[in-house]
PDB file of C-alpha atoms and ligand atoms in Angstrom:
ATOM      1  CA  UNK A 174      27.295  21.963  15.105  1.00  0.00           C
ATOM      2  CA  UNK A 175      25.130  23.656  12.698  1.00  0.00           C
ATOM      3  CA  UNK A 176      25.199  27.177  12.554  1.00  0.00           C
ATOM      4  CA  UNK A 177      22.982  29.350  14.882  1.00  0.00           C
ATOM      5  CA  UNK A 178      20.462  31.029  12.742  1.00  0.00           C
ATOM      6  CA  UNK A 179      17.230  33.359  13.780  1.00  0.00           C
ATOM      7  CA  UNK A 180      13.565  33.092  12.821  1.00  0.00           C
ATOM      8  CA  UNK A 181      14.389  35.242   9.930  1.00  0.00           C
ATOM      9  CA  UNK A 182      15.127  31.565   7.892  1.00  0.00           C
ATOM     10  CA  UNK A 183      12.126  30.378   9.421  1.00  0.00           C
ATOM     11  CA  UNK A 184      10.078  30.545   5.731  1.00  0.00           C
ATOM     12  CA  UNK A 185      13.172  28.619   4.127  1.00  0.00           C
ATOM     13  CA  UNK A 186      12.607  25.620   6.024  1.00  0.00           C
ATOM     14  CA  UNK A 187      10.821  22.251   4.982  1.00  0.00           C
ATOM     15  CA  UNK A 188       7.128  22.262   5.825  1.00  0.00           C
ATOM     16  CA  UNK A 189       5.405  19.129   7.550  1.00  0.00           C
ATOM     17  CA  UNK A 190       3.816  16.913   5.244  1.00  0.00           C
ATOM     18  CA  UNK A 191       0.356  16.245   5.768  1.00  0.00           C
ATOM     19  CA  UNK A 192      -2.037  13.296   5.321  1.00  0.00           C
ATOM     20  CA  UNK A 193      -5.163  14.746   3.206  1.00  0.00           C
ATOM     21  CA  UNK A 194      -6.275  11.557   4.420  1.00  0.00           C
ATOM     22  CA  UNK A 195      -5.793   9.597   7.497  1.00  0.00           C
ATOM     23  CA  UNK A 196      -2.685   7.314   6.883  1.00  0.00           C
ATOM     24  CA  UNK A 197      -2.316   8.870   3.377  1.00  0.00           C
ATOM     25  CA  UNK A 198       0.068  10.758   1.614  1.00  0.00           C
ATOM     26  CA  UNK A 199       0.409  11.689  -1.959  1.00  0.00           C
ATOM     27  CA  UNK A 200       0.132  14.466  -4.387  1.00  0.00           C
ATOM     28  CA  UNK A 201      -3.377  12.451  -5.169  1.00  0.00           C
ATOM     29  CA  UNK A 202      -5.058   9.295  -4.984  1.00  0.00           C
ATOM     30  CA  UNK A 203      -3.699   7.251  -7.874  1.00  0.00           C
ATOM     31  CA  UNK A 204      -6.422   6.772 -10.513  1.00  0.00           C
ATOM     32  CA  UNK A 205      -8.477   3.635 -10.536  1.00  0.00           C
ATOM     33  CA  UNK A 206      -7.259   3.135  -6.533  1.00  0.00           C
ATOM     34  CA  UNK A 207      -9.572   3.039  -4.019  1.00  0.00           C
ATOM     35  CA  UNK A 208      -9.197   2.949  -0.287  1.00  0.00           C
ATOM     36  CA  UNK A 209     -12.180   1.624   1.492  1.00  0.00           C
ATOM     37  CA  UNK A 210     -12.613   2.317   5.563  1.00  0.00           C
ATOM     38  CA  UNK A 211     -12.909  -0.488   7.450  1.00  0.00           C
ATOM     39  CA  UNK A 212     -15.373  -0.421  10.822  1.00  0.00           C
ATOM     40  CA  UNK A 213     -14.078  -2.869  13.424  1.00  0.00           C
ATOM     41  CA  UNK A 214     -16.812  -4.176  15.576  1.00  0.00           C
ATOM     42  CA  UNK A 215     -15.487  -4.674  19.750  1.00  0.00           C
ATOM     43  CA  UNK A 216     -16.898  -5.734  22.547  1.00  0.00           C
ATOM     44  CA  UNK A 217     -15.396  -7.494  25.942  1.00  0.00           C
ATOM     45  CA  UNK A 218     -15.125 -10.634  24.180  1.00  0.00           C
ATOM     46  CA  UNK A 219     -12.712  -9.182  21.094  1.00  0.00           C
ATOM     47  CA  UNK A 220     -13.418  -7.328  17.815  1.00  0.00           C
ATOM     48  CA  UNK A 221     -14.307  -8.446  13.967  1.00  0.00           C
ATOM     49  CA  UNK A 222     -14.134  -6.611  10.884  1.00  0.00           C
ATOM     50  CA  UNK A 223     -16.004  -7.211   7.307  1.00  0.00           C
ATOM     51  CA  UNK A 224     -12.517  -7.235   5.288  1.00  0.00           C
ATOM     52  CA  UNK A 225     -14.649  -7.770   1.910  1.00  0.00           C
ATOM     53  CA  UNK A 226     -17.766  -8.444   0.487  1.00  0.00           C
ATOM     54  CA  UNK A 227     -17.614 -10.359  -3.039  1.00  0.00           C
ATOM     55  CA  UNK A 228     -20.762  -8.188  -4.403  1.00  0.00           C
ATOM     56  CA  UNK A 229     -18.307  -4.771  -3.317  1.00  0.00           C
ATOM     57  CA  UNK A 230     -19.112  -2.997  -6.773  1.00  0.00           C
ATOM     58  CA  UNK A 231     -16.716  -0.062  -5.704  1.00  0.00           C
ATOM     59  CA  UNK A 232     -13.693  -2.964  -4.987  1.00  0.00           C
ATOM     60  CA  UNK A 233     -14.614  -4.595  -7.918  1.00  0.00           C
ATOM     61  CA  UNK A 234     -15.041  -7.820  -5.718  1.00  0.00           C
ATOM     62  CA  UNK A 235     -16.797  -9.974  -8.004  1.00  0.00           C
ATOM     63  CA  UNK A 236     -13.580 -10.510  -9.621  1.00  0.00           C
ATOM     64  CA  UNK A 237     -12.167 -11.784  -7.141  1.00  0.00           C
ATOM     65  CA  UNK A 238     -10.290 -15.861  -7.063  1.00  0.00           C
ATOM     66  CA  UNK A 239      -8.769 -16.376  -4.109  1.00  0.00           C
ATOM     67  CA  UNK A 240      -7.683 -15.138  -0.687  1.00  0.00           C
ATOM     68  CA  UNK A 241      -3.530 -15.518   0.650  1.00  0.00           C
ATOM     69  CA  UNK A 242      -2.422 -14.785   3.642  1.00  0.00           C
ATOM     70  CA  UNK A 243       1.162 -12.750   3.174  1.00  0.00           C
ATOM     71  CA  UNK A 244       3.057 -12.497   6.741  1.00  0.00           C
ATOM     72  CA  UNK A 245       5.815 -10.357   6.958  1.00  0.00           C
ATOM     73  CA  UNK A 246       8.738  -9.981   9.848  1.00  0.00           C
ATOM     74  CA  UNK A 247       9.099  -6.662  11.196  1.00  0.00           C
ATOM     75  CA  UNK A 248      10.944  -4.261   9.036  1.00  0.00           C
ATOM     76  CA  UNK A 249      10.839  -6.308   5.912  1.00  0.00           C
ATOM     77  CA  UNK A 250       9.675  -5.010   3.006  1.00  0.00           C
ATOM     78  CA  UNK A 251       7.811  -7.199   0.110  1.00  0.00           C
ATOM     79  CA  UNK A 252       8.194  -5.351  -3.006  1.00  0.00           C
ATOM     80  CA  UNK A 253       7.738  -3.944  -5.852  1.00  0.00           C
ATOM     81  CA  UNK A 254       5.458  -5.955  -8.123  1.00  0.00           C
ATOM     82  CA  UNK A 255       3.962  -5.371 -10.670  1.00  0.00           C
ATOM     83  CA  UNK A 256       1.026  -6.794 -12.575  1.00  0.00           C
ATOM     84  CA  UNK A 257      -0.403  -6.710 -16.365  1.00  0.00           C
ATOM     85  CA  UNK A 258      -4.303  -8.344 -15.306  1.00  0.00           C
ATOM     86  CA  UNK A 259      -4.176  -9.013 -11.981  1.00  0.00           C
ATOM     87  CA  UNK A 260      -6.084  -6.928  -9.638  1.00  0.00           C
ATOM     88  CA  UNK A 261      -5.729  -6.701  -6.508  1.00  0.00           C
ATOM     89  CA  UNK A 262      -7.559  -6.140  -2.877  1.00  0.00           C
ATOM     90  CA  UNK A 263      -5.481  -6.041   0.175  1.00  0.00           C
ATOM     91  CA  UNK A 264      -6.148  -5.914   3.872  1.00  0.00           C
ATOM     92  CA  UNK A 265      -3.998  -5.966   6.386  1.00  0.00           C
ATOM     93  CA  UNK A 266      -5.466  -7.813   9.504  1.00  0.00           C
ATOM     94  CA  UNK A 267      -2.603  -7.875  12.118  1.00  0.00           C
ATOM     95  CA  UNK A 268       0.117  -5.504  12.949  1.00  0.00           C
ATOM     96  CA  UNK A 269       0.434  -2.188  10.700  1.00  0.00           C
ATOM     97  CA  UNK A 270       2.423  -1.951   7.475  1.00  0.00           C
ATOM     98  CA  UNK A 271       2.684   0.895   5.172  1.00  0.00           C
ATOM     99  CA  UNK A 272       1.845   0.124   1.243  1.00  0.00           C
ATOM    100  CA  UNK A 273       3.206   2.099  -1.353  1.00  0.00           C
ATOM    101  CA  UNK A 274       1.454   2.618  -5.056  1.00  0.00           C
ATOM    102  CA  UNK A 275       3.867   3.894  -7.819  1.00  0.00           C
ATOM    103  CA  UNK A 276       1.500   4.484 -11.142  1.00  0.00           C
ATOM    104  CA  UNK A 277       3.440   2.723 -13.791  1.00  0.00           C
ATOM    105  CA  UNK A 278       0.906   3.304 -16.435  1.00  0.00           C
ATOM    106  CA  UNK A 279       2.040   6.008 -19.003  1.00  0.00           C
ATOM    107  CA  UNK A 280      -1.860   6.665 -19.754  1.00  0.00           C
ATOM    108  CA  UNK A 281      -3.052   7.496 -16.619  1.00  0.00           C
ATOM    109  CA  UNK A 282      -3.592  11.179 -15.490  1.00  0.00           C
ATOM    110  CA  UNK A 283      -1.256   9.788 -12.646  1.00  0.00           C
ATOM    111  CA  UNK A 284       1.524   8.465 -14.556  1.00  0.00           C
ATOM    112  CA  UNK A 285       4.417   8.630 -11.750  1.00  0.00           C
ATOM    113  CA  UNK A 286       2.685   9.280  -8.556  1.00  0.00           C
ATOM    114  CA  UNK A 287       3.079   7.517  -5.420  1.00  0.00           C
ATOM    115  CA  UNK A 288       0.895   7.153  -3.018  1.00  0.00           C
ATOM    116  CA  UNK A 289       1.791   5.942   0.621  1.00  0.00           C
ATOM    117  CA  UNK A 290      -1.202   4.646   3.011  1.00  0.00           C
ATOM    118  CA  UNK A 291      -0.482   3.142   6.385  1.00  0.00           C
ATOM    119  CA  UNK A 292      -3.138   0.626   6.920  1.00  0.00           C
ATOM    120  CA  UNK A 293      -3.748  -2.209   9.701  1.00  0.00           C
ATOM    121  CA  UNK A 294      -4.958  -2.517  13.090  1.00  0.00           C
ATOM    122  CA  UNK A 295      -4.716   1.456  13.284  1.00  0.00           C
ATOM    123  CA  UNK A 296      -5.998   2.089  10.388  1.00  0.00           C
ATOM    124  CA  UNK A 297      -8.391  -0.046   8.833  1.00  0.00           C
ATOM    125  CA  UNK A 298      -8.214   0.060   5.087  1.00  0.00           C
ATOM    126  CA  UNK A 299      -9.245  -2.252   2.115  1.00  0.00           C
ATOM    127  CA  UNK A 300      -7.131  -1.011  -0.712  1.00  0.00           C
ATOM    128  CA  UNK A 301      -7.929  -1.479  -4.606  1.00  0.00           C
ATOM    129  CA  UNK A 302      -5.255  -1.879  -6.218  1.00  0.00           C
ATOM    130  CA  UNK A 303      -5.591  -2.148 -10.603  1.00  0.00           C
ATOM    131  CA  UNK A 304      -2.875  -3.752 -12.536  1.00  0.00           C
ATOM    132  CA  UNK A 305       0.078  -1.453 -14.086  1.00  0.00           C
ATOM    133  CA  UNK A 306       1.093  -0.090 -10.516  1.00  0.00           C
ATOM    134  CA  UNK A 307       4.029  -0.954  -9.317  1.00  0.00           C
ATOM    135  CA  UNK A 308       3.332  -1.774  -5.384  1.00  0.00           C
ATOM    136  CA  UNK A 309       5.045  -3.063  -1.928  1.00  0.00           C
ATOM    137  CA  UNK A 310       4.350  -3.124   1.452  1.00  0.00           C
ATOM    138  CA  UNK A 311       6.707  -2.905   4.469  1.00  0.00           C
ATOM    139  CA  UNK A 312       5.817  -4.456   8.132  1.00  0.00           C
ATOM    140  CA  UNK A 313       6.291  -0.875  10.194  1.00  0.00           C
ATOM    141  CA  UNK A 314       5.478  -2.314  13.214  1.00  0.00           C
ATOM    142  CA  UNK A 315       6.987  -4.409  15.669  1.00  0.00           C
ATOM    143  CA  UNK A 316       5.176  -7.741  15.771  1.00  0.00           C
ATOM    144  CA  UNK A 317       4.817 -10.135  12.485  1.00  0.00           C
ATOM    145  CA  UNK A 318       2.127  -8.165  10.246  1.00  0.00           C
ATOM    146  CA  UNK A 319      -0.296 -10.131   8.340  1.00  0.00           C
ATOM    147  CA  UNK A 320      -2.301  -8.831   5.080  1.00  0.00           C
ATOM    148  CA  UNK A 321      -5.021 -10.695   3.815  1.00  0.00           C
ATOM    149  CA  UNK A 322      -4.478 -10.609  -0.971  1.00  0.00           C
ATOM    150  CA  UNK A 323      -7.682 -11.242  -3.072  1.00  0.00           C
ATOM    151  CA  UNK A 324      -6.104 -11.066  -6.019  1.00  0.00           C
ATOM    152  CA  UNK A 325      -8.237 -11.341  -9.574  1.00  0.00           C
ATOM    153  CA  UNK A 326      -6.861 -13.852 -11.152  1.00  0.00           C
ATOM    154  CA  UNK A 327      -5.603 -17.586  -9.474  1.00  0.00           C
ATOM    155  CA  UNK A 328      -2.375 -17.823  -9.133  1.00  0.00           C
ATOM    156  CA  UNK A 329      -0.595 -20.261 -11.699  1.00  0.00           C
ATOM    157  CA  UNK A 330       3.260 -20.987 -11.007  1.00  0.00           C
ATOM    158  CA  UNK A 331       4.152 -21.499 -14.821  1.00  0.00           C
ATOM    159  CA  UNK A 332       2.445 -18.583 -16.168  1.00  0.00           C
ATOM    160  CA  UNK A 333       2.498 -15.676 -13.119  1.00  0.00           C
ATOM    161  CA  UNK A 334       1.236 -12.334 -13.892  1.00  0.00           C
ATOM    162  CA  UNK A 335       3.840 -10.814 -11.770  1.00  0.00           C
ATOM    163  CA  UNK A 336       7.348  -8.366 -12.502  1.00  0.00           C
ATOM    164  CA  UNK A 337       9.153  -7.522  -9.568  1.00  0.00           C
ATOM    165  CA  UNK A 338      11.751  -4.618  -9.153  1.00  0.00           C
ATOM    166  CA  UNK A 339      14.373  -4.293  -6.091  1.00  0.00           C
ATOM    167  CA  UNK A 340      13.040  -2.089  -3.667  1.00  0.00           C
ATOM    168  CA  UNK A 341      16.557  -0.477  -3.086  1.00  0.00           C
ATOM    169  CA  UNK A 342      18.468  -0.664  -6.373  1.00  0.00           C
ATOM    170  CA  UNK A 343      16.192   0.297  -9.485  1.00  0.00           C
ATOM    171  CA  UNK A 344      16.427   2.871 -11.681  1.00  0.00           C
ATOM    172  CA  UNK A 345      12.393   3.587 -11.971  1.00  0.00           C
ATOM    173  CA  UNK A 346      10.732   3.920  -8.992  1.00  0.00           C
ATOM    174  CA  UNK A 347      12.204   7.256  -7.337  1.00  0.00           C
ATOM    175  CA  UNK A 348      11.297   5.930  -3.228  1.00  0.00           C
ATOM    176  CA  UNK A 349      13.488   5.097   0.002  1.00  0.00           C
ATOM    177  CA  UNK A 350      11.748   2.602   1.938  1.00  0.00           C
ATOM    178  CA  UNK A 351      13.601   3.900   4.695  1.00  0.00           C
ATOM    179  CA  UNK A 352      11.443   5.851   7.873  1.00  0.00           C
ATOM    180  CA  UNK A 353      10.874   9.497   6.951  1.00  0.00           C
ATOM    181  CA  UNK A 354      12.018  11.182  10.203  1.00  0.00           C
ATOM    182  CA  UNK A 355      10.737  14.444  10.425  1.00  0.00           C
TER     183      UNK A 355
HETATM  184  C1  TDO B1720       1.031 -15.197  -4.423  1.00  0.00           C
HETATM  185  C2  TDO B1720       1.115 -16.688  -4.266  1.00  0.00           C
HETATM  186  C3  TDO B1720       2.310 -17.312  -3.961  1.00  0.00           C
HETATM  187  N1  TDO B1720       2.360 -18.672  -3.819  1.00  0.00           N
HETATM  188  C4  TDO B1720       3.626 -19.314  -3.430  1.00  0.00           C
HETATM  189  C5  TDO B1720       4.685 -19.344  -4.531  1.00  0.00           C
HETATM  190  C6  TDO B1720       5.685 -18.324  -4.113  1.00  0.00           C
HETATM  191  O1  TDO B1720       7.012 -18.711  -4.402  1.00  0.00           O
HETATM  192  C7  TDO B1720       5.523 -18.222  -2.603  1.00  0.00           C
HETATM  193  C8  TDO B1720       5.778 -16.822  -2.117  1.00  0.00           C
HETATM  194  O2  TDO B1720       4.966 -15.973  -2.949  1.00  0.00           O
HETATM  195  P1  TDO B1720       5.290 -14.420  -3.038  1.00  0.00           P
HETATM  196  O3  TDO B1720       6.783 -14.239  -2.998  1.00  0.00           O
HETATM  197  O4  TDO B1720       4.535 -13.889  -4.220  1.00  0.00           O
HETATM  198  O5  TDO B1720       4.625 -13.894  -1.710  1.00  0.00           O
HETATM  199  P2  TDO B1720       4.679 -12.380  -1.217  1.00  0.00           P
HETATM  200  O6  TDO B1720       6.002 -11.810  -1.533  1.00  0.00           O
HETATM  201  O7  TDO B1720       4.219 -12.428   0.193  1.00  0.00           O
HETATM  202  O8  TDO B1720       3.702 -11.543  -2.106  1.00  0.00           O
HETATM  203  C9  TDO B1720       2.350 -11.724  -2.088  1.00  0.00           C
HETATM  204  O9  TDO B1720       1.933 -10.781  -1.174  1.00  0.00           O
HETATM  205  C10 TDO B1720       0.681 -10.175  -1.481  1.00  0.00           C
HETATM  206  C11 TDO B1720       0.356  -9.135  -0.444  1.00  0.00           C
HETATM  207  C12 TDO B1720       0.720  -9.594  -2.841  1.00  0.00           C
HETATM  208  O10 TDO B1720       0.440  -8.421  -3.063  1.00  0.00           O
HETATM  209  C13 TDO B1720       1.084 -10.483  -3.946  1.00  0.00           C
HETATM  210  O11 TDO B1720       1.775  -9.681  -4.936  1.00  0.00           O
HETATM  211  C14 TDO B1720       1.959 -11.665  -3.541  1.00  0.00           C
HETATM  212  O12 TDO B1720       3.118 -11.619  -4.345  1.00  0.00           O
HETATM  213  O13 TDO B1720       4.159 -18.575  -2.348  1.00  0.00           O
HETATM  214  C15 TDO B1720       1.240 -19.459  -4.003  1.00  0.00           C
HETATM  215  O14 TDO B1720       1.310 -20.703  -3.902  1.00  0.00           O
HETATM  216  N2  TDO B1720       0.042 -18.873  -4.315  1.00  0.00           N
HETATM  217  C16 TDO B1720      -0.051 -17.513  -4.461  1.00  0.00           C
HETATM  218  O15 TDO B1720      -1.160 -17.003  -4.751  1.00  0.00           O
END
């Protein structure tokens, strides 16, 4: 049992974090990232969404080669990779997940932050994503989530533009995929 204190420690304890934008947190938005709102369209038959327009100047769209589907199970985390060219453009479409950015480039003014956005059927994001940051995603909710990659380049088994790092045993990217409970 932890020992019975007063309000006089109330200044020593941890403050809430809080999202400077919805679903976001991070010191700052990690250079050369962008996070687009999404408007979802409903009526009594369903809803639809634009997820990306291929003339998207501000997404860089025009870059864009292919489209993948990634599913993930609840609680599973895909994670981290890493490109050198590759761009990429991620929505998630079903479920929510949370993606994490770690800026791996030493150049940037954001060399080392991370950025966490929570994205998906709550939260309707496209997220830019420019090569040299380290990124995964994690399924947070309870169904299978599904997030729609555009990536930049086509994807070519003998020669992929992809590193990968453990998401729980590196020595680089300073993050517990774990829920923050607060
Ligand atoms: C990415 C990709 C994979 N594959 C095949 C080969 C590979 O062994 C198998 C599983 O691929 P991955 O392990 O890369 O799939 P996944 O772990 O779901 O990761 C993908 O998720 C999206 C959101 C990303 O951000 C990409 O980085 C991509 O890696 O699918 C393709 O045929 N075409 C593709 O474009």
């Amino acid at each position: 049992m932890a020992q019975v204190l007063s309000m006089n420690e109330y200044d020593e304890m941890d403050r809430p974090r809080i999202q400077t934008l919805p679903g976001f947190y991070g010191e700052s938005l990690i250079e050369g990232v962008v996070i687009k709102s999404l408007d979802v369209f409903s009526d009594e038959r369903g809803y639809l969404m634009e997820i990306m327009r291929f003339n998207d100047e501000s997404m860089n769209a025009g870059e864009i080669k292919q489209a993948i589907a990634s599913y993930s199970h609840p609680g599973m985390v895909k994670g981290w990779h890493l490109h050198s060219v590759q761009e990429d453009h991620l929505v998630c479409v079903t479920g929510m997940i949370k993606l994490v950015l770690y800026d791996y480039r030493e150049a940037s003014p954001t060399y080392g932050v991370l950025n966490e956005i929570f994205m998906g059927e709550r939260n309707p994001r496209a997220v830019f994503i420019p090569p040299g940051i380290f990124h995964g995603t994690k399924n947070i909710g309870s169904g299978i989530s599904l997030v729609i990659g555009m990536p930049s380049v086509y994807y070519d088994p003998d020669n992929v533009d992809e590193r990968r790092l453990s998401p729980t045993d590196n020595d680089i990217i300073p993050y517990d995929w774990e829920c923050r409970l607060e």
